[in-house]
XYZ file of C-alpha atoms in Angstrom:
684
model
C -113.647 -38.548 157.498
C -114.114 -38.573 153.782
C -117.295 -39.712 152.517
C -119.043 -40.043 149.332
C -122.759 -39.095 148.510
C -125.173 -39.938 146.231
C -125.441 -38.968 142.689
C -127.153 -35.851 141.488
C -128.592 -37.456 139.039
C -129.738 -41.337 140.050
C -130.380 -42.413 136.673
C -127.483 -41.593 135.643
C -125.519 -43.232 138.089
C -127.290 -46.512 137.294
C -126.859 -46.245 133.949
C -123.320 -45.945 134.285
C -122.845 -48.450 136.832
C -124.841 -51.166 134.388
C -122.513 -50.046 131.572
C -119.427 -50.597 134.268
C -120.798 -53.954 135.466
C -121.088 -55.209 131.861
C -117.400 -54.763 131.535
C -117.337 -51.757 129.194
C -114.224 -51.231 128.286
C -113.989 -48.058 127.386
C -116.145 -46.540 130.655
C -113.708 -49.008 132.958
C -110.118 -47.264 131.485
C -111.612 -44.100 132.196
C -111.993 -44.835 135.330
C -108.600 -47.096 135.975
C -106.859 -43.801 134.276
C -108.323 -41.627 137.200
C -106.956 -44.504 139.544
C -103.431 -44.336 138.004
C -102.339 -41.370 137.178
C -101.601 -39.435 140.513
C -99.463 -39.063 143.454
C -102.795 -40.392 145.904
C -101.427 -43.056 148.414
C -104.217 -45.343 149.979
C -104.684 -46.156 153.591
C -105.746 -49.043 155.085
C -107.703 -48.209 158.022
C -107.773 -50.393 161.508
C -111.761 -51.795 160.218
C -109.864 -52.772 156.910
C -111.552 -49.514 155.136
C -109.301 -47.646 152.913
C -109.107 -43.706 152.879
C -106.585 -41.554 150.281
C -104.130 -38.732 150.966
C -103.088 -36.535 148.486
C -101.398 -32.811 148.255
C -104.091 -32.198 145.372
C -107.738 -32.446 147.046
C -108.736 -32.399 143.166
C -106.584 -35.650 142.552
C -107.956 -37.259 145.840
C -111.396 -36.341 144.868
C -111.167 -38.144 141.293
C -109.320 -40.923 143.325
C -112.584 -41.801 145.254
C -114.766 -41.153 142.495
C -113.364 -44.242 140.665
C -113.579 -46.272 143.918
C -117.214 -45.419 144.360
C -117.629 -47.068 140.559
C -115.597 -50.068 141.638
C -112.242 -49.415 140.042
C -109.804 -48.706 143.512
C -106.922 -48.196 144.445
C -105.199 -50.376 147.238
C -101.793 -49.823 147.226
C -99.012 -47.852 146.150
C -95.145 -48.160 146.809
C -91.814 -46.644 144.557
C -92.123 -49.165 142.027
C -95.547 -50.777 142.002
C -99.156 -49.500 141.690
C -102.368 -51.918 142.581
C -105.781 -51.720 141.317
C -108.969 -53.816 142.126
C -111.101 -53.381 139.061
C -114.719 -54.460 140.137
C -113.040 -56.729 142.368
C -110.693 -57.923 140.237
C -106.796 -57.379 141.134
C -104.075 -55.532 138.760
C -100.727 -54.718 139.124
C -98.665 -52.354 137.698
C -95.207 -51.701 137.481
C -94.368 -47.914 137.849
C -91.619 -47.287 135.329
C -91.658 -43.209 135.187
C -93.756 -40.818 136.375
C -93.664 -37.309 134.052
C -94.490 -34.889 137.266
C -96.969 -32.130 136.564
C -95.381 -28.173 136.349
C -96.971 -25.040 135.780
C -95.757 -24.820 132.279
C -96.621 -28.282 131.193
C -100.458 -27.955 132.922
C -100.402 -31.879 133.057
C -99.011 -35.208 134.251
C -98.264 -38.686 132.908
C -97.373 -42.448 134.122
C -95.486 -44.733 132.277
C -97.273 -48.371 133.377
C -95.975 -51.855 132.504
C -99.141 -54.302 133.437
C -97.815 -57.021 135.212
C -99.986 -59.526 134.029
C -99.848 -58.641 130.063
C -96.772 -56.761 130.142
C -98.470 -54.366 128.061
C -96.779 -50.875 128.782
C -99.224 -47.734 128.686
C -98.978 -44.328 129.363
C -101.856 -42.222 131.018
C -101.816 -38.303 130.769
C -104.351 -36.132 132.188
C -104.289 -32.130 132.209
C -105.164 -28.703 131.045
C -107.589 -29.086 128.101
C -105.319 -27.144 125.589
C -102.267 -29.059 126.449
C -104.223 -32.704 126.228
C -106.123 -31.839 123.229
C -103.396 -30.676 120.953
C -101.054 -33.936 121.817
C -104.046 -36.485 120.273
C -103.691 -38.175 117.441
C -106.905 -36.850 116.062
C -108.188 -33.429 117.336
C -111.337 -34.082 115.430
C -112.486 -36.678 118.439
C -112.410 -33.734 120.466
C -114.821 -31.896 119.299
C -118.388 -32.913 121.636
C -115.957 -33.024 124.443
C -114.876 -29.604 124.069
C -118.597 -28.404 123.881
C -118.867 -30.208 127.342
C -115.736 -28.300 128.035
C -117.153 -25.424 127.281
C -120.119 -26.158 129.758
C -118.318 -27.347 132.294
C -116.410 -23.892 132.431
C -119.487 -21.796 132.068
C -120.950 -23.583 135.677
C -117.870 -22.531 137.308
C -116.068 -26.026 137.246
C -112.810 -27.271 136.882
C -111.905 -29.510 134.302
C -108.808 -32.318 133.228
C -108.715 -33.969 130.073
C -107.696 -37.785 130.101
C -106.038 -39.284 127.396
C -103.342 -42.583 127.030
C -101.957 -44.569 124.613
C -100.081 -48.021 124.329
C -96.100 -47.647 123.921
C -94.163 -50.866 122.617
C -90.998 -52.197 124.321
C -88.776 -50.435 121.438
C -90.304 -47.093 121.841
C -89.564 -47.502 125.506
C -86.331 -48.552 125.431
C -84.994 -45.926 123.278
C -86.891 -43.347 125.375
C -85.789 -44.473 128.341
C -82.304 -43.606 127.128
C -82.902 -40.412 126.199
C -84.794 -39.463 129.485
C -81.570 -41.083 131.077
C -79.135 -38.707 129.179
C -81.361 -35.186 129.733
C -81.905 -36.557 133.520
C -77.840 -36.815 134.421
C -77.074 -33.434 132.227
C -75.444 -31.179 134.004
C -76.599 -28.306 131.628
C -80.413 -27.259 131.647
C -81.793 -30.616 132.614
C -85.224 -28.763 133.106
C -85.069 -27.721 129.445
C -83.808 -31.389 128.074
C -86.561 -33.069 130.349
C -89.060 -31.164 128.809
C -88.216 -31.571 125.159
C -88.158 -35.431 126.125
C -91.186 -35.852 127.540
C -92.593 -34.056 124.850
C -91.125 -36.737 122.571
C -93.474 -39.440 124.390
C -96.976 -37.638 125.096
C -98.138 -37.483 121.691
C -100.450 -39.628 119.422
C -102.948 -40.033 122.554
C -106.225 -41.552 122.533
C -109.175 -39.090 124.108
C -110.252 -41.267 127.094
C -112.467 -38.425 128.343
C -112.968 -34.995 130.481
C -113.530 -34.633 134.632
C -115.014 -31.442 136.005
C -114.983 -30.685 139.567
C -116.046 -27.698 141.728
C -113.701 -25.844 143.052
C -116.255 -24.788 145.986
C -115.477 -21.363 147.932
C -115.360 -21.564 151.644
C -117.875 -19.927 153.681
C -117.642 -16.030 154.122
C -115.544 -15.420 150.972
C -118.420 -13.498 148.893
C -119.097 -11.204 151.910
C -115.194 -11.111 153.153
C -114.677 -9.789 149.701
C -117.587 -7.305 149.601
C -116.759 -5.393 153.037
C -113.080 -4.926 152.148
C -113.950 -3.843 148.832
C -116.477 -1.263 151.313
C -112.704 -0.411 152.954
C -111.001 0.809 149.212
C -109.342 -2.196 148.552
C -109.111 -3.537 144.210
C -109.297 -7.010 143.983
C -107.261 -8.875 141.043
C -108.084 -12.779 140.724
C -104.921 -14.412 139.381
C -105.679 -18.182 138.520
C -104.695 -20.985 136.149
C -108.684 -21.759 135.316
C -110.124 -21.362 132.040
C -111.523 -17.814 131.065
C -115.256 -19.100 131.521
C -114.024 -20.792 134.816
C -112.374 -17.788 135.979
C -115.642 -15.428 135.367
C -117.654 -17.652 136.790
C -115.888 -17.786 140.250
C -115.318 -14.344 139.638
C -119.152 -13.711 139.910
C -119.814 -16.471 142.609
C -117.111 -14.590 145.054
C -118.469 -11.126 144.279
C -115.687 -9.714 142.496
C -118.162 -8.541 139.482
C -121.759 -9.128 139.476
C -123.714 -11.365 137.187
C -125.051 -9.333 134.820
C -121.985 -7.364 134.053
C -121.031 -8.771 130.609
C -121.204 -6.018 129.092
C -118.882 -4.643 131.621
C -116.113 -7.146 131.091
C -113.440 -5.913 128.890
C -111.314 -8.447 127.478
C -108.441 -7.915 126.431
C -107.311 -10.079 123.458
C -104.829 -10.035 120.449
C -101.612 -12.181 119.086
C -98.255 -11.687 119.929
C -96.677 -8.101 118.991
C -99.517 -7.546 116.996
C -100.251 -3.882 116.749
C -103.860 -4.739 117.477
C -103.269 -5.517 121.263
C -101.899 -2.148 121.872
C -105.065 -0.727 120.289
C -107.532 -3.111 122.089
C -106.098 -1.525 125.295
C -106.083 1.866 124.337
C -109.780 1.361 123.559
C -110.483 -0.309 126.887
C -108.973 2.226 128.397
C -111.242 5.342 126.818
C -113.960 3.360 127.517
C -112.790 2.707 131.303
C -112.289 6.577 132.047
C -115.627 7.689 130.993
C -116.907 5.090 133.430
C -114.323 4.804 136.075
C -114.690 1.806 138.889
C -117.131 0.193 136.764
C -115.555 -2.361 134.631
C -113.928 -5.320 134.853
C -110.567 -6.469 133.336
C -110.161 -10.012 132.402
C -107.042 -11.412 130.112
C -105.640 -14.915 130.032
C -101.957 -16.102 130.445
C -100.801 -16.016 126.216
C -102.201 -12.431 125.832
C -100.529 -11.267 129.253
C -96.639 -12.536 128.084
C -96.690 -9.947 125.234
C -98.497 -7.439 127.266
C -95.976 -7.265 129.895
C -93.194 -7.173 128.103
C -94.092 -4.288 125.321
C -97.993 -2.744 127.206
C -96.977 -2.975 130.608
C -97.754 0.774 131.218
C -101.061 1.025 129.213
C -102.271 -2.365 131.016
C -101.396 -0.693 134.367
C -103.085 2.322 133.216
C -106.182 0.670 132.014
C -106.559 -1.679 135.348
C -105.829 1.025 137.295
C -109.574 2.125 136.231
C -111.167 -1.059 136.820
C -112.970 -2.384 139.272
C -111.371 -5.967 139.568
C -109.228 -7.902 137.311
C -109.024 -10.868 136.446
C -105.766 -13.077 135.148
C -107.071 -16.269 133.906
C -104.646 -19.433 132.664
C -101.546 -17.753 134.204
C -98.602 -19.527 135.741
C -96.820 -19.092 139.189
C -94.225 -16.792 137.291
C -96.749 -14.609 135.470
C -98.339 -14.101 138.612
C -95.778 -12.605 140.761
C -94.987 -10.326 136.947
C -98.477 -9.021 137.940
C -97.459 -8.781 141.328
C -94.353 -7.218 140.609
C -96.476 -4.708 137.753
C -98.815 -3.305 140.438
C -95.936 -2.618 142.828
C -94.269 -0.841 140.434
C -97.419 1.714 140.584
C -97.051 2.748 143.661
C -99.591 0.504 144.994
C -99.640 -1.358 148.145
C -100.192 -5.353 147.202
C -100.931 -8.093 149.477
C -101.327 -11.574 147.854
C -102.797 -14.431 149.564
C -103.584 -18.101 148.058
C -103.507 -21.476 149.367
C -101.307 -23.601 147.289
C -97.784 -24.269 145.954
C -98.444 -21.978 142.430
C -98.590 -19.181 144.852
C -95.689 -18.960 146.720
C -94.158 -16.929 144.296
C -97.036 -14.251 144.165
C -97.161 -14.064 147.706
C -93.086 -13.928 148.071
C -92.948 -10.962 145.654
C -95.831 -8.837 147.401
C -95.549 -6.513 150.178
C -97.533 -8.733 152.555
C -98.261 -12.152 151.605
C -100.690 -14.386 153.573
C -100.903 -18.182 153.326
C -104.281 -20.336 153.754
C -103.581 -23.371 155.610
C -106.227 -25.781 153.755
C -106.137 -29.164 151.743
C -103.468 -27.723 149.061
C -100.805 -27.990 152.026
C -98.837 -25.595 153.882
C -96.077 -24.430 150.985
C -98.225 -20.800 150.525
C -98.509 -20.776 154.589
C -94.654 -21.391 154.918
C -93.616 -18.605 152.632
C -95.899 -15.693 153.363
C -95.872 -13.346 155.978
C -99.153 -14.355 158.084
C -101.005 -17.831 158.114
C -104.779 -17.905 158.013
C -107.156 -20.831 158.487
C -110.090 -19.299 156.462
C -110.163 -16.527 153.632
C -112.837 -14.947 156.156
C -110.237 -14.255 158.395
C -108.764 -11.902 156.597
C -111.026 -9.059 157.238
C -109.794 -9.377 160.409
C -106.388 -9.443 160.075
C -106.662 -6.506 158.295
C -109.462 -4.538 159.264
C -108.838 -4.734 162.942
C -104.991 -5.456 163.510
C -103.899 -3.639 160.280
C -105.476 -0.320 161.099
C -104.507 -1.195 164.707
C -101.227 -1.475 163.904
C -101.026 1.555 161.424
C -102.412 3.901 164.169
C -100.362 2.484 166.742
C -97.599 2.746 165.069
C -98.202 6.237 163.561
C -98.626 7.818 167.086
C -95.889 6.019 168.478
C -93.505 7.348 166.232
C -94.365 10.929 166.338
C -94.928 11.042 169.912
C -90.908 9.886 170.129
C -89.896 12.260 167.707
C -91.662 15.058 169.388
C -90.705 14.268 173.266
C -87.157 14.445 172.026
C -87.885 17.733 170.168
C -89.640 18.820 173.073
C -86.908 18.456 175.842
C -84.032 19.659 172.739
C -86.177 23.100 172.211
C -86.148 23.350 175.799
C -81.988 23.234 175.941
C -81.614 25.519 172.736
C -83.949 28.221 174.438
C -81.550 28.056 177.172
C -79.246 28.287 175.411
C -79.770 31.309 173.849
C -80.978 32.628 177.135
C -77.490 32.314 179.099
C -75.649 33.505 176.090
C -74.627 29.957 174.833
C -72.404 29.239 177.817
C -72.682 25.768 177.226
C -74.833 24.987 180.739
C -77.341 22.417 180.164
C -80.491 23.859 181.656
C -80.795 19.623 182.937
C -78.919 18.124 185.220
C -77.342 14.310 183.212
C -79.646 12.593 185.349
C -82.841 13.863 184.782
C -82.311 13.666 181.062
C -81.547 10.107 181.417
C -84.854 9.170 183.180
C -87.008 11.204 180.883
C -86.099 9.235 177.548
C -85.855 5.686 179.782
C -88.805 5.901 182.529
C -90.589 9.088 182.370
C -91.340 8.810 178.772
C -89.944 5.652 177.517
C -92.294 3.330 179.659
C -96.043 4.999 178.831
C -95.729 4.990 175.002
C -94.798 1.503 175.095
C -98.549 0.361 176.659
C -100.280 2.756 173.833
C -99.683 -0.907 172.006
C -102.860 -1.695 173.588
C -105.039 1.559 172.403
C -108.140 1.110 170.268
C -109.550 4.979 168.901
C -112.780 2.712 168.087
C -113.935 -0.336 169.254
C -113.524 -3.799 167.207
C -117.030 -4.248 166.865
C -117.629 -0.355 165.544
C -114.319 -1.394 162.650
C -116.012 -4.134 161.768
C -119.277 -2.631 160.974
C -117.605 -0.025 159.056
C -114.905 -1.067 157.032
C -114.517 1.936 155.288
C -112.638 3.420 157.945
C -110.150 1.797 157.001
C -109.676 3.537 154.183
C -108.098 6.350 156.555
C -105.028 4.722 156.786
C -104.852 4.786 152.879
C -105.263 8.701 152.732
C -102.422 8.870 155.627
C -104.486 10.303 158.088
C -102.325 9.376 161.263
C -99.186 9.793 159.602
C -98.212 12.475 157.160
C -96.629 15.878 156.359
C -99.756 17.553 158.083
C -99.505 15.759 161.588
C -95.801 15.385 161.765
C -95.939 19.540 161.265
C -98.656 19.817 164.426
C -96.289 17.801 166.497
C -93.184 19.823 165.283
C -94.921 22.967 166.285
C -96.659 21.375 169.527
C -93.047 20.331 170.389
C -91.837 24.018 170.006
C -94.657 26.319 171.274
C -94.712 23.701 174.618
C -90.844 24.039 175.220
C -90.615 27.823 174.543
C -93.599 27.969 177.407
C -91.876 26.162 179.861
C -88.425 27.563 179.698
C -90.211 31.188 179.564
C -92.440 30.241 182.306
C -90.174 28.808 184.511
C -87.347 31.580 184.436
C -89.890 34.228 184.383
C -91.014 33.206 187.679
C -88.111 32.127 189.149
C -86.203 35.450 188.044
C -82.979 36.427 189.656
C -84.315 38.104 192.022
C -86.445 35.015 193.483
C -86.129 33.536 196.736
C -87.744 30.707 198.171
C -90.099 30.772 201.185
C -86.766 30.359 204.158
C -85.415 33.560 202.280
C -82.850 31.458 200.459
C -81.831 32.666 196.672
C -82.979 30.344 194.044
C -79.798 28.065 192.881
C -79.315 26.658 188.925
C -80.177 23.180 189.900
C -83.940 24.153 192.117
C -84.503 25.997 188.677
C -84.030 23.266 186.424
C -85.617 21.131 188.564
C -89.207 23.458 188.488
C -89.120 23.099 184.783
C -88.287 19.413 184.703
C -91.187 18.423 186.796
C -93.224 20.525 184.599
C -92.203 18.660 181.773
C -92.641 15.288 183.024
C -96.370 16.709 183.920
C -97.229 17.925 179.931
C -95.273 13.992 178.896
C -97.774 12.062 181.155
C -100.861 14.653 180.196
C -100.012 14.411 176.664
C -100.149 10.318 176.821
C -103.407 10.550 178.924
C -105.067 12.875 176.448
C -104.012 10.470 173.453
C -104.958 7.323 174.645
C -108.479 6.652 173.522
C -108.766 2.965 175.082
C -107.760 3.019 178.680
C -106.452 -0.830 180.677
C -105.439 -1.319 183.977
C -101.895 -1.266 182.595
C -102.444 2.120 181.366
C -103.523 3.428 184.120
C -100.607 1.632 186.184
C -97.826 2.957 184.186
C -99.148 6.359 183.044
C -100.121 7.463 186.343
C -97.293 5.354 188.151
C -94.676 7.173 186.407
C -95.796 10.681 188.492
C -95.240 8.693 191.695
C -92.392 7.057 190.572
C -91.321 10.620 189.587
C -91.806 12.220 192.901
C -90.337 9.201 194.942
C -86.956 8.343 193.152
C -86.360 12.222 193.248
C -87.269 12.200 196.949
C -84.327 9.584 197.091
C -81.471 11.243 194.827
C -81.994 14.414 196.848
C -81.111 12.551 199.953
C -77.715 11.352 198.662
C -75.311 14.020 200.168
C -72.650 13.124 197.275
C -74.603 15.095 194.932
C -74.909 18.758 193.787
C -78.508 17.737 194.200
C -78.490 17.519 197.908
C -82.173 18.584 199.369
C -83.343 20.412 196.559
C -86.372 18.592 196.005
C -87.068 18.285 200.199
C -87.135 22.440 199.997
C -89.039 22.464 196.601
C -91.575 19.995 197.867
C -92.193 22.573 201.530
C -92.552 25.567 199.013
C -96.194 26.189 197.615
C -94.502 28.845 194.889
C -93.329 25.161 193.268
C -96.773 23.226 192.921
C -98.078 26.634 191.643
C -95.497 27.347 189.378
C -95.617 23.904 188.187
C -99.479 24.110 187.738
C -99.775 27.602 185.759
C -96.881 26.242 183.624
C -98.399 23.540 182.706
C -102.015 24.646 181.937
C -99.806 27.388 179.955
C -98.449 24.755 177.918
C -101.119 22.268 177.303
C -104.218 24.715 177.330
C -103.463 26.013 173.334
C -103.077 22.403 172.192
C -106.100 21.209 174.026
C -108.156 24.054 172.493
C -106.861 23.343 168.942
C -107.854 19.742 169.087
C -111.524 20.917 170.562
C -112.099 22.879 167.470
C -110.745 20.280 165.272
C -113.215 17.919 167.015
C -115.974 20.062 166.592
C -115.846 21.299 163.376
C -113.772 19.298 161.342
C -113.917 15.777 162.596
C -112.198 12.422 161.305
C -114.224 9.535 160.712
C -112.762 7.825 163.645
C -113.933 10.513 165.953
C -117.315 10.377 163.901
C -116.961 7.319 164.977
C -116.289 7.580 168.542
C -118.932 10.071 169.418
C -121.600 7.851 168.320
C -120.472 4.781 169.993
C -120.809 7.270 173.320
C -124.536 6.783 172.163
C -125.130 10.342 169.851
C -126.210 10.457 166.556
C -124.055 11.517 163.353
C -123.730 11.658 160.004
C -120.799 9.505 158.537
C -118.463 11.164 156.360
C -117.841 9.776 153.007
C -114.252 8.675 151.164
C -113.370 7.348 147.753
C -109.840 6.370 148.741
C -108.412 2.853 147.200
C -105.475 0.842 147.497
C -104.161 -2.532 145.613
C -105.030 -6.160 147.144
C -103.649 -9.245 144.897
C -106.389 -12.082 145.573
C -105.952 -15.672 144.584
C -108.897 -17.553 144.994
C -109.429 -19.982 147.608
C -109.643 -23.288 147.111
C -111.234 -26.193 149.408
C -111.671 -29.657 149.283
C -113.546 -30.369 145.744
C -116.957 -30.857 146.498
C -118.700 -31.757 142.907
C -117.318 -33.817 140.376
C -118.508 -34.386 136.660
C -117.303 -36.305 134.334
C -117.299 -36.424 130.756
C -116.429 -40.059 129.009
C -115.223 -40.532 125.201
C -115.196 -43.659 123.417
C -114.304 -45.022 119.967
C -118.024 -44.242 118.749
C -119.808 -41.742 120.590
C -119.274 -39.567 123.793
C -120.700 -40.532 127.072
C -121.946 -38.316 129.596
C -123.485 -40.520 132.344
C -127.225 -41.403 130.461
C -128.862 -40.534 127.404
C -130.435 -36.727 128.394
C -127.193 -35.466 129.991
C -124.149 -35.179 132.462
C -123.717 -36.797 135.638
C -121.908 -35.415 138.930
C -120.964 -37.153 141.776
C -121.177 -35.321 145.574
C -117.598 -35.581 147.128
C -118.103 -34.407 150.974
C -115.355 -34.160 153.774
């Protein structure tokens, strides 16, 4: 279960606890806001203790922190909220909740104290949204300094504020709210305007900072996926300094790269914005993939509207891209921009704010965690941990590409192969319209003899999973379309054409018009086409066998079982007197020339293909072939590959691990003790 550990600074803990015990109104009011302004649900356990549940781990951590200091949320229902403040019960009537949204970046609650009947508005949110609505922004000067310090430590910050609301103002506001809430047109816009009239003239209470701890293995996963040729974009709602620290901690950029950080800055439609992008692009092209581009949300909007192409070109030269202070809608717009550049995109996130981005990307991945299931439900794939992304992409993604590429081209090849034989026979028969193969043979060719073996190619692994995970750069083969391109498609085309010509020419050359069976009976049409058809089945079986890299019991049973089934099916079929095919296979099975013809024709059709594969492997090996060679115990240098593709990354969020407070009073700023700020460790 959840637990709260000791403070980092025990003296700060004792000092703050002492001020609460002396009923310092400013300190108590600060924690009272933390306990009241949230959507956390308290749950009374069987042993009498309280636990908290919330869709937001940040809110849960703050409520638990307030509880640690004796300001405890004990009950919440639709209309009331109950606290105990240092053992004293307080009950509040919940008048209204001004809900958080990605555009507002804040939430507020309007409460009436059941004892004093005082109405108060409590608000918390992003620093720029709350500080701009203070009665006197000068009060926030020291707080802003601490917010910058917290951001540089990679902590997520919130500003806490509130004010009293008299009854007359509340009644007037409630009427405006009712009108906006029942409007049929532009309801959200009208509600936002009504909220704005109440959220003004606020008094600053303080600020909080929460450590957004990365999951285990995130930096290593990002490093290895970058070795695989992926480009990362971090799209986050955090502040600039916080985003930079998170990027450093998860290996998106080195800690010493401030000089390699290209910040896109400008105002509105100012031409300086375009000038800034062009200057950065010129610098980035001189040293590509060494710079990190960073842009804030208020700058991103005009950039996407007026400088999208220039910004896209700049980002393609970057080592990584960081978009901070962005809304969910902006995340989706960034993904759309990357898609328009021709790159394949993957978006990964764990919260409701990531849904639009996940749905916009080619592939969406949701992480199931403390932020809820919204992202996981909207995604194509759902993961329990971020580090599982490596296996999803490098193993399952690459195997899927390899298998799909082969099956698609093989299905084209086998169909073209049989058609080319029919076409060649048409030329030889002066376009008489007679099919070289009977209808039963054509049906079983696609359904059984070539259809079944290729199904089990879905189990194939060209290299082992361990080798793939140890050599992430093998993923670049897919980015370069090594397994499915014009060259590979053409090779299958010429392979089918050559083998078709070889089969028809050798079959008709061996069994010419003067050829007769061992018994002296002249060769008829059905007998000749079954010689060719037997060769076709052997060739297809050997093709699947040669191309299979990973043999399982299922592959063996189906691949070689098809040959057995072929001879058994046609043995039964040849005994049916109602067909013209009657006793044909019996005569062929007894004729040694049949077996020699099938073997000779198969070798003639397959040998040049195998020779070309040998030359290709010996003198022009691909990366996976070298790794195959090394898996068998041989030593070989690895080739280099520099292909890149695009991946959109939303940082992983877990239950916040560290909470810091900055408490503002009317006379001074309090940071835990006289010497520094205070932190609270909150664990799972």
